[in-house]
PDB file of C-alpha atoms in Angstrom:
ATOM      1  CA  UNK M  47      27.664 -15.246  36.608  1.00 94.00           C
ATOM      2  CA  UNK M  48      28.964 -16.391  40.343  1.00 96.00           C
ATOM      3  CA  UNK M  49      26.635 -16.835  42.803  1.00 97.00           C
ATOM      4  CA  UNK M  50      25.836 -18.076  46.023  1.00 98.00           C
ATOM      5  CA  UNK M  51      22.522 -18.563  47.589  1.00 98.00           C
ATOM      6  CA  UNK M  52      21.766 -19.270  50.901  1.00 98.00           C
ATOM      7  CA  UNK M  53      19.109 -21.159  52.924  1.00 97.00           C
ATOM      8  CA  UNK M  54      16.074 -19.325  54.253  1.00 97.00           C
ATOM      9  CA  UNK M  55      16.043 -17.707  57.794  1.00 98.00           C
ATOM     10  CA  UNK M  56      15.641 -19.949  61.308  1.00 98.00           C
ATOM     11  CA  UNK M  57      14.631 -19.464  64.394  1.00 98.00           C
ATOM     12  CA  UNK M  58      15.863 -21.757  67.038  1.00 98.00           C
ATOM     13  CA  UNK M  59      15.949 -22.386  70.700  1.00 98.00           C
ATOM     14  CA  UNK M  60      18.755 -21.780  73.290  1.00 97.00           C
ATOM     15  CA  UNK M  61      21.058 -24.842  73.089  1.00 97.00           C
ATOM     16  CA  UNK M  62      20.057 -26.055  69.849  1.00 98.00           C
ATOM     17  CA  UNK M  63      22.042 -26.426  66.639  1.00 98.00           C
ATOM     18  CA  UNK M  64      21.349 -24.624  63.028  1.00 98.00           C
ATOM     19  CA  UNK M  65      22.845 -25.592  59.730  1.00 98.00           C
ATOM     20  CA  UNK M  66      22.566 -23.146  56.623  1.00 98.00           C
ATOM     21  CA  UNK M  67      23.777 -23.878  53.399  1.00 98.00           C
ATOM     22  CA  UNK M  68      25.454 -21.967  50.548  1.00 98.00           C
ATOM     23  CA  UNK M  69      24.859 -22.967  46.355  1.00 98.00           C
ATOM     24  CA  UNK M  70      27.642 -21.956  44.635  1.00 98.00           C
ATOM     25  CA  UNK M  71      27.051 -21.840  40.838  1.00 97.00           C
ATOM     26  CA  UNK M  72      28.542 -19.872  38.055  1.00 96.00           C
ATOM     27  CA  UNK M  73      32.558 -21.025  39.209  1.00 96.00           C
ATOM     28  CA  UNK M  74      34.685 -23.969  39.914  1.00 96.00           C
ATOM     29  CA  UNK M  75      33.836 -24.830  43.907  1.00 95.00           C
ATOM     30  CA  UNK M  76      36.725 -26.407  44.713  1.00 95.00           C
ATOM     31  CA  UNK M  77      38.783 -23.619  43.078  1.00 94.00           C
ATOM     32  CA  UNK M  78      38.474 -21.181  46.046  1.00 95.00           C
ATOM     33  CA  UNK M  79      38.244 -21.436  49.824  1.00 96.00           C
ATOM     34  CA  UNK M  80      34.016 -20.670  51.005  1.00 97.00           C
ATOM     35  CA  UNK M  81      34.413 -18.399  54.164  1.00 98.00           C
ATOM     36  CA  UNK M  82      31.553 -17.671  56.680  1.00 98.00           C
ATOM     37  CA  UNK M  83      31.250 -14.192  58.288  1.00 97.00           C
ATOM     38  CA  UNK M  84      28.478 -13.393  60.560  1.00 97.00           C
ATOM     39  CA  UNK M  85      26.923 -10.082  61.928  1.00 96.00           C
ATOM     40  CA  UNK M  86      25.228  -9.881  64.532  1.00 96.00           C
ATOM     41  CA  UNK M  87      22.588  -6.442  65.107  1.00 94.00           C
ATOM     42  CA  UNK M  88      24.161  -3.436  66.168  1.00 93.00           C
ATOM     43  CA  UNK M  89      27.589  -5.294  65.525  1.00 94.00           C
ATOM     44  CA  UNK M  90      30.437  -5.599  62.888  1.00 94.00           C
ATOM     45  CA  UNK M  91      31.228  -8.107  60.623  1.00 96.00           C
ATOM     46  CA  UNK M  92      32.746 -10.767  62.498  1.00 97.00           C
ATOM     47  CA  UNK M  93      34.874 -13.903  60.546  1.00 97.00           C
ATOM     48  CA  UNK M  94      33.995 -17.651  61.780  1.00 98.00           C
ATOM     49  CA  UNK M  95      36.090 -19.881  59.786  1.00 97.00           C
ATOM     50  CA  UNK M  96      36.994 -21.154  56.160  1.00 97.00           C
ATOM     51  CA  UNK M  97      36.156 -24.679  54.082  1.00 97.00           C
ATOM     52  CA  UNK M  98      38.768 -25.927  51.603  1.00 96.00           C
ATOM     53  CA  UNK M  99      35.942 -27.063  48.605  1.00 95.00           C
ATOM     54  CA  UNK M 100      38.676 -29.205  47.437  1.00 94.00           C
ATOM     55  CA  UNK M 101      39.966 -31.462  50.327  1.00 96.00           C
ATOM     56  CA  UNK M 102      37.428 -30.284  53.052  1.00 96.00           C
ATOM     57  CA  UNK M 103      40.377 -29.023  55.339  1.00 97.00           C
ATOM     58  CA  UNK M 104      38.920 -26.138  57.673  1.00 97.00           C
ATOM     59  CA  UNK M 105      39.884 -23.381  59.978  1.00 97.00           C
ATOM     60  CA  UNK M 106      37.822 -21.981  62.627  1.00 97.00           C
ATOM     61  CA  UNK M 107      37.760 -18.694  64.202  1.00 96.00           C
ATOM     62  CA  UNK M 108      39.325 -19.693  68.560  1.00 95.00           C
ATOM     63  CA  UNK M 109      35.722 -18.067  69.721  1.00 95.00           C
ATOM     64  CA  UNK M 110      33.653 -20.937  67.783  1.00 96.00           C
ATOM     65  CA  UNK M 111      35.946 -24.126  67.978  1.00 96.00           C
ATOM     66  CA  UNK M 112      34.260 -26.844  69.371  1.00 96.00           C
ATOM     67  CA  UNK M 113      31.224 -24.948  68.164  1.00 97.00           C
ATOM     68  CA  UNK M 114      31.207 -24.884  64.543  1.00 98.00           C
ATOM     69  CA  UNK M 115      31.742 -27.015  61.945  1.00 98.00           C
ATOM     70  CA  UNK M 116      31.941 -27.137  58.215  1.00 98.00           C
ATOM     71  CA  UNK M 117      31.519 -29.204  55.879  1.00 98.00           C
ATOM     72  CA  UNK M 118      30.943 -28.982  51.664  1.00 97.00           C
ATOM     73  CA  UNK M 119      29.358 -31.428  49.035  1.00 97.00           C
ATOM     74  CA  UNK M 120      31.426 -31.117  45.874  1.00 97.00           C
ATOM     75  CA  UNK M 121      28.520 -33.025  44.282  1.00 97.00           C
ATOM     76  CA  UNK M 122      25.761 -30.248  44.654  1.00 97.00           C
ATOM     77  CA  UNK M 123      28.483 -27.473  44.895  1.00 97.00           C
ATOM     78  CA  UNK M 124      27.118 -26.389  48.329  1.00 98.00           C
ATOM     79  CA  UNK M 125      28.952 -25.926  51.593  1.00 98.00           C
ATOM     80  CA  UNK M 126      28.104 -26.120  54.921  1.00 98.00           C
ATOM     81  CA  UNK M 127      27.798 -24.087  58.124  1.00 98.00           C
ATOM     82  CA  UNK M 128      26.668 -25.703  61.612  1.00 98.00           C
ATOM     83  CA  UNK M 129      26.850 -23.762  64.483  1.00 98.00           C
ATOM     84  CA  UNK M 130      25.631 -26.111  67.832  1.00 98.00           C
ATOM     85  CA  UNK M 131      24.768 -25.171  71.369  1.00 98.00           C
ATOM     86  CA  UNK M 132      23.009 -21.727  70.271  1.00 98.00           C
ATOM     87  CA  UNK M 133      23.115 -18.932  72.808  1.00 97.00           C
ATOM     88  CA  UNK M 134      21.000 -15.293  72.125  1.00 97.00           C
ATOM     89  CA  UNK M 135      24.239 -13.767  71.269  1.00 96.00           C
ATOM     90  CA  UNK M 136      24.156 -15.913  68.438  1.00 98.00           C
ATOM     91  CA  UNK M 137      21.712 -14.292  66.768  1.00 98.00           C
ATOM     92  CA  UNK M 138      22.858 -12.862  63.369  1.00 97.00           C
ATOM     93  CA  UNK M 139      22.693 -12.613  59.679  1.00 97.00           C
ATOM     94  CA  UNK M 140      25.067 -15.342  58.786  1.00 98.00           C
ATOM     95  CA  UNK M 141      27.087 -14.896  55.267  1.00 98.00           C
ATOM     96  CA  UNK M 142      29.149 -17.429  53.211  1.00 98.00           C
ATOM     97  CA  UNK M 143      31.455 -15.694  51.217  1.00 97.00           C
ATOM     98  CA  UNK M 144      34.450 -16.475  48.648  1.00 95.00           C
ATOM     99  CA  UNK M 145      36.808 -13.658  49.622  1.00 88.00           C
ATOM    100  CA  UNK M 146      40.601 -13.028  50.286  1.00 82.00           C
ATOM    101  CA  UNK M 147      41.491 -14.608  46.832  1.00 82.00           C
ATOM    102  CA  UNK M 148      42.362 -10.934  44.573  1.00 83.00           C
ATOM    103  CA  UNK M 149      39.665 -10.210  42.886  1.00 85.00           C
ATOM    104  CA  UNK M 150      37.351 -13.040  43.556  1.00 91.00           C
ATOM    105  CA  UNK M 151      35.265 -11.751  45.925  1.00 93.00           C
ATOM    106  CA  UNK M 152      31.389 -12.861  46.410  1.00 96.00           C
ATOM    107  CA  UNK M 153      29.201 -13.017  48.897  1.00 97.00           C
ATOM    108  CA  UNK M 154      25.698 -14.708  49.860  1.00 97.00           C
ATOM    109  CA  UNK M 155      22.793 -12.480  50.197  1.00 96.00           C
ATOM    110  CA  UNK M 156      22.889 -13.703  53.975  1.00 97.00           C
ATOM    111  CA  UNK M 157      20.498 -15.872  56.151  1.00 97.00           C
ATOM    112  CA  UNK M 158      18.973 -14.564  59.731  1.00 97.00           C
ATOM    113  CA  UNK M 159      19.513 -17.061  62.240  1.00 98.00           C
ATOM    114  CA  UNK M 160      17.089 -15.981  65.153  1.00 98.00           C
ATOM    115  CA  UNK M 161      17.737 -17.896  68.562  1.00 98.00           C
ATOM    116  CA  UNK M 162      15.070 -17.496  71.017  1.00 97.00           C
ATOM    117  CA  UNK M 163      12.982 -19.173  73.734  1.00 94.00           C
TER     118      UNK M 163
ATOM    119  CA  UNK E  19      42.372 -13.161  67.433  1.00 75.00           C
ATOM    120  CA  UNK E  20      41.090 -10.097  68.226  1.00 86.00           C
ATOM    121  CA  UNK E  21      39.824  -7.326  65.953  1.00 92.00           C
ATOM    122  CA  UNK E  22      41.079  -4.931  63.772  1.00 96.00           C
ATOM    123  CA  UNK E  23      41.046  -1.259  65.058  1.00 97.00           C
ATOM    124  CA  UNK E  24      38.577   1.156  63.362  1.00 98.00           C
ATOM    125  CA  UNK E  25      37.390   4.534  64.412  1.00 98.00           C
ATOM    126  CA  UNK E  26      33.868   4.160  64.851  1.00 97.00           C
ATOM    127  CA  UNK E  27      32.561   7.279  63.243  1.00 97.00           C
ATOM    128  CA  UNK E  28      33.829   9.569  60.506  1.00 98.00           C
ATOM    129  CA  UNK E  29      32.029  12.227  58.714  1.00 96.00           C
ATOM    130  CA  UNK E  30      32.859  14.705  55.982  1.00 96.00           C
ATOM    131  CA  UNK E  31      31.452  17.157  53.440  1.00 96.00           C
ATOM    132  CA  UNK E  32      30.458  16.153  50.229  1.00 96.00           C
ATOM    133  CA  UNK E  33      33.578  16.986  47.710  1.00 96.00           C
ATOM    134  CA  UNK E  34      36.282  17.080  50.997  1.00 97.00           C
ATOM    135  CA  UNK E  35      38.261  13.624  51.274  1.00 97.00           C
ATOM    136  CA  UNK E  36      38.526  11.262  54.584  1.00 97.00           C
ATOM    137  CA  UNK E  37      40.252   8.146  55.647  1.00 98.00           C
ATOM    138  CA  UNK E  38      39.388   6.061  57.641  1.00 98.00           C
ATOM    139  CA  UNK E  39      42.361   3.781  59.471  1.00 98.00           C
ATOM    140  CA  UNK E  40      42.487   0.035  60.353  1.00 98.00           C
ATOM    141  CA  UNK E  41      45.353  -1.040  62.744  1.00 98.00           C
ATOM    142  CA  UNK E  42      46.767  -4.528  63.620  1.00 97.00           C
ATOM    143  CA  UNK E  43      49.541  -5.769  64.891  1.00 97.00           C
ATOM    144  CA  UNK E  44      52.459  -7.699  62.983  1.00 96.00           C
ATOM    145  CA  UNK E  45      50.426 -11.085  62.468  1.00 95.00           C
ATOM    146  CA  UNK E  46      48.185  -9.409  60.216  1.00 96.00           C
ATOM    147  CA  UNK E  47      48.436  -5.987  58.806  1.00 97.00           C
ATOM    148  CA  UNK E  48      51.916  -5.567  59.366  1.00 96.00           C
ATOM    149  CA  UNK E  49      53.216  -9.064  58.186  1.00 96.00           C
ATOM    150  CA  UNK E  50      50.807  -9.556  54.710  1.00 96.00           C
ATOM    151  CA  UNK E  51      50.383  -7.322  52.174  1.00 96.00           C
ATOM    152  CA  UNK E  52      46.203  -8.967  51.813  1.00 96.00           C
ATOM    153  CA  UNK E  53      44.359  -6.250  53.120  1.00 97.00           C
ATOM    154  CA  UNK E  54      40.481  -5.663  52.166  1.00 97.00           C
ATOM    155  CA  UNK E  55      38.062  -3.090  52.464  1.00 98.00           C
ATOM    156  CA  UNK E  56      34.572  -3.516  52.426  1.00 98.00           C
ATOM    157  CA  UNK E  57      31.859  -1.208  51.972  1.00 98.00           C
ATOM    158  CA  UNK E  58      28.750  -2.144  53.537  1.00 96.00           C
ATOM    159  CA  UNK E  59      24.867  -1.505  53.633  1.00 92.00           C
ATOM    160  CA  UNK E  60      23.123  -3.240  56.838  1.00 84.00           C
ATOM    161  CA  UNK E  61      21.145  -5.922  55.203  1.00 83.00           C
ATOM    162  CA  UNK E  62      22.903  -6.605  51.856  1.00 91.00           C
ATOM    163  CA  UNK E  63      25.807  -8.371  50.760  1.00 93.00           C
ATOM    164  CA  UNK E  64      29.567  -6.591  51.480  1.00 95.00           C
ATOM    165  CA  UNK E  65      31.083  -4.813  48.366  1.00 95.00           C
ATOM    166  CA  UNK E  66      34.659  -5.490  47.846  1.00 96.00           C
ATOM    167  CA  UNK E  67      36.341  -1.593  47.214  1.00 97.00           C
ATOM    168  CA  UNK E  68      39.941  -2.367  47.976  1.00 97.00           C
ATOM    169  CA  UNK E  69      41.937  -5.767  47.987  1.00 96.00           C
ATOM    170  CA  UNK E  70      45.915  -6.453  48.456  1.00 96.00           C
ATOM    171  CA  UNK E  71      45.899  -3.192  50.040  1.00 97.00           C
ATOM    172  CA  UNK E  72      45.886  -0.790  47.303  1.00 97.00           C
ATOM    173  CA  UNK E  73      44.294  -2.055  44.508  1.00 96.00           C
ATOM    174  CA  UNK E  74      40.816  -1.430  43.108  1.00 97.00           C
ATOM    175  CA  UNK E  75      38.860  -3.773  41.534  1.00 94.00           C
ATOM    176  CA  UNK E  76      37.286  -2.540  38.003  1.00 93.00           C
ATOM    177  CA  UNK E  77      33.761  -0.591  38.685  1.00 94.00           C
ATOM    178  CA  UNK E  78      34.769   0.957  41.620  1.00 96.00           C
ATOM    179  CA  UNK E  79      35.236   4.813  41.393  1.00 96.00           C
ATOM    180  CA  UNK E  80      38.880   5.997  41.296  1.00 96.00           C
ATOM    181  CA  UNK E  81      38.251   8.290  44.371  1.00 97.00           C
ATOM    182  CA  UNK E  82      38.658   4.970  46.417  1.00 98.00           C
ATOM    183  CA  UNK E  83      42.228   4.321  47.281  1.00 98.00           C
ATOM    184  CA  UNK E  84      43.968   2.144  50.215  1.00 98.00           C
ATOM    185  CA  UNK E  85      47.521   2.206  51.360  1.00 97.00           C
ATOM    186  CA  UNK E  86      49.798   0.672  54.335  1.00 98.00           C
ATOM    187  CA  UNK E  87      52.120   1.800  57.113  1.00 97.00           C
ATOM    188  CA  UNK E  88      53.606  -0.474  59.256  1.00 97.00           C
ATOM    189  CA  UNK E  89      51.143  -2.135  61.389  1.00 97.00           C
ATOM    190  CA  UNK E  90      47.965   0.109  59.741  1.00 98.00           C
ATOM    191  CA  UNK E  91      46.241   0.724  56.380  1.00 98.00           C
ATOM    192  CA  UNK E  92      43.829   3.036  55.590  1.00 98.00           C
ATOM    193  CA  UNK E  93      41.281   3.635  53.070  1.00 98.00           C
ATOM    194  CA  UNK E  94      41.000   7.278  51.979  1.00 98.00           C
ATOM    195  CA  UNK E  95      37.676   8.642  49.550  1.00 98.00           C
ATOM    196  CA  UNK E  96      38.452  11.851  48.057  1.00 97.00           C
ATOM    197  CA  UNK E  97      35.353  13.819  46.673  1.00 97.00           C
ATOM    198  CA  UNK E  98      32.914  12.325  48.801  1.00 97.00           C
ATOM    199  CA  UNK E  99      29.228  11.767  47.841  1.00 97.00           C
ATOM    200  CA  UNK E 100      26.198  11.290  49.402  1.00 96.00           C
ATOM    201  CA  UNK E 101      26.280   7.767  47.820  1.00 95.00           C
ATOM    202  CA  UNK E 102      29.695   6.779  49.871  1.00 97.00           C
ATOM    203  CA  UNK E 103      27.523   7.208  53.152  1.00 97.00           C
ATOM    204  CA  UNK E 104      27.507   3.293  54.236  1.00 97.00           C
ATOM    205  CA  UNK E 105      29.591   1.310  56.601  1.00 97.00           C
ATOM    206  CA  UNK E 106      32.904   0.462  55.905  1.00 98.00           C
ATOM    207  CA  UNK E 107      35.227  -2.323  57.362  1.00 98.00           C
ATOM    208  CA  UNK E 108      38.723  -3.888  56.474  1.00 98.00           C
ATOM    209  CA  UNK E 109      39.561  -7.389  57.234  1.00 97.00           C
ATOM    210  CA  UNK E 110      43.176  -8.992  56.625  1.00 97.00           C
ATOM    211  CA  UNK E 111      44.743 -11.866  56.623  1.00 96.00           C
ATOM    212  CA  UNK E 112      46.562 -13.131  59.620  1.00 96.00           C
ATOM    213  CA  UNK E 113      49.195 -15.556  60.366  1.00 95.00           C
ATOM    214  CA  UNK E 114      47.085 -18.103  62.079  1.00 94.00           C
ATOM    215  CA  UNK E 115      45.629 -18.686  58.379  1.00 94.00           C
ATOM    216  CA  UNK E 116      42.490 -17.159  59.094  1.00 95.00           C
ATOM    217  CA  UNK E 117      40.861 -13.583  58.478  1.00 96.00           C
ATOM    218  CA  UNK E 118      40.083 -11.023  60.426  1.00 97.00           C
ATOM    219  CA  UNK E 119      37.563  -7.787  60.090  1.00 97.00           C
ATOM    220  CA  UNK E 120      37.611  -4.549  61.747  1.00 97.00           C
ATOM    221  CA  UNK E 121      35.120  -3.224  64.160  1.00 96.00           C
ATOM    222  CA  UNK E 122      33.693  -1.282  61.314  1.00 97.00           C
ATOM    223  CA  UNK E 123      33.743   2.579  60.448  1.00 98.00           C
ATOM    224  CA  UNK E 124      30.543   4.138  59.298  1.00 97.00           C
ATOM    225  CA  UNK E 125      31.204   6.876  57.251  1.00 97.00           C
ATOM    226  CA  UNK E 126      28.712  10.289  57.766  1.00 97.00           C
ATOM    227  CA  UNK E 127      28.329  12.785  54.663  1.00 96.00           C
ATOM    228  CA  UNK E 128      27.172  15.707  55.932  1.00 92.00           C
TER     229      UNK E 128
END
């Protein structure tokens, strides 16, 4: 069955940088785009960007370009999110998610980035 | 890009039906026919209810439909249960080739 599991919760400092990661297994990765959608508390979904699996092509959300980047490894199926230059209001449960493609629609079970001093 | 327009709140008896509206503009709702709607418990994963605006995927109750007018769509549950009380939100595709969600609707049974 599909599935994607994320890296374990963080807790960071103003101004510095987190990367989580996102196992895809069960499904073709480079067959469909890996999305990353973060909430923040008290707050709505909110979309950041998209990875192309297959050519690494990406497309951020305006708020986080220049702040963001992501990146895959086709050879461990996992993709990448790094968000740099960390502010409180960064603080979030950060999702990876295959969506937007019909039916194939899956999501992480989420990772709690905490930034704090 | 900015979000979707949800109402914040709706609420309903169990057995009435509600809907809940998500309005964008032409480079998203109005100009693609991908629409999504999301239900959502605080702490797990989204559950995809509605995609390409009006279709359901197979599992999900037949009191779950979505349609589109112009510029908004809408997500209407008829019978509600105690079980549909969660946190909805619909996202879309836009014309920048990204996505977009909604501000989110959470949905009171009474």
């Amino acid at each position: 069955q599909v599935q994607l599991v994320q890296s374990g919760a963080e807790v960071k400092k103003p101004g510095a940088s987190v990367k989580v990661s996102c196992k895809a297994s069960g499904y073709t990765f480079t067959d469909y785009y890996m999305h990353w959608v973060r909430q923040a508390p008290g707050q709505g979904l909110e979309w950041m960007g998209w990875v192309n699996p297959n050519s690494g092509g990406t497309n951020y959300a305006q708020k986080f370009q220049g702040r963001v980047t992501m990146t895959r490894d086709t050879s461990i199926s996992t993709a990448f999110m790094e968000l740099s230059r960390l502010r409180s209001d960064d603080t979030a449960v950060y999702y990876c998610a295959s969506l937007g493609a019909t039916i194939f629609d899956y999501w992480g079970q989420g990772t709690l980035v905490t930034v704090s001093s | 890009q900015s979000a979707l327009t949800q109402p914040a709140s709706v609420s309903g008896s169990p057995g009435q039906s509600i809907t809940i509206s998500c309005t964008g503009t032409s480079s998203d709702v109005g100009g693609y026919n991908y629409v999504y709607w999301y239900r959502h418990h605080p702490g797990k994963a989204p559950k995809l209810m509605i995609y390409e605006v009006s279709n359901r995927p197979s599992g999900v109750s037949n009191r779950f439909s979505g349609s589109k007018s112009g510029n908004t769509a809408s997500l209407t549950i008829s019978g509600l249960q105690a079980e549909d009380e969660a946190d909805y939100y619909c996202s879309s595709y836009t014309t920048y080739n990204t996505w977009v969600f909604g501000g989110g609707t959470k949905l009171t049974v009474l």
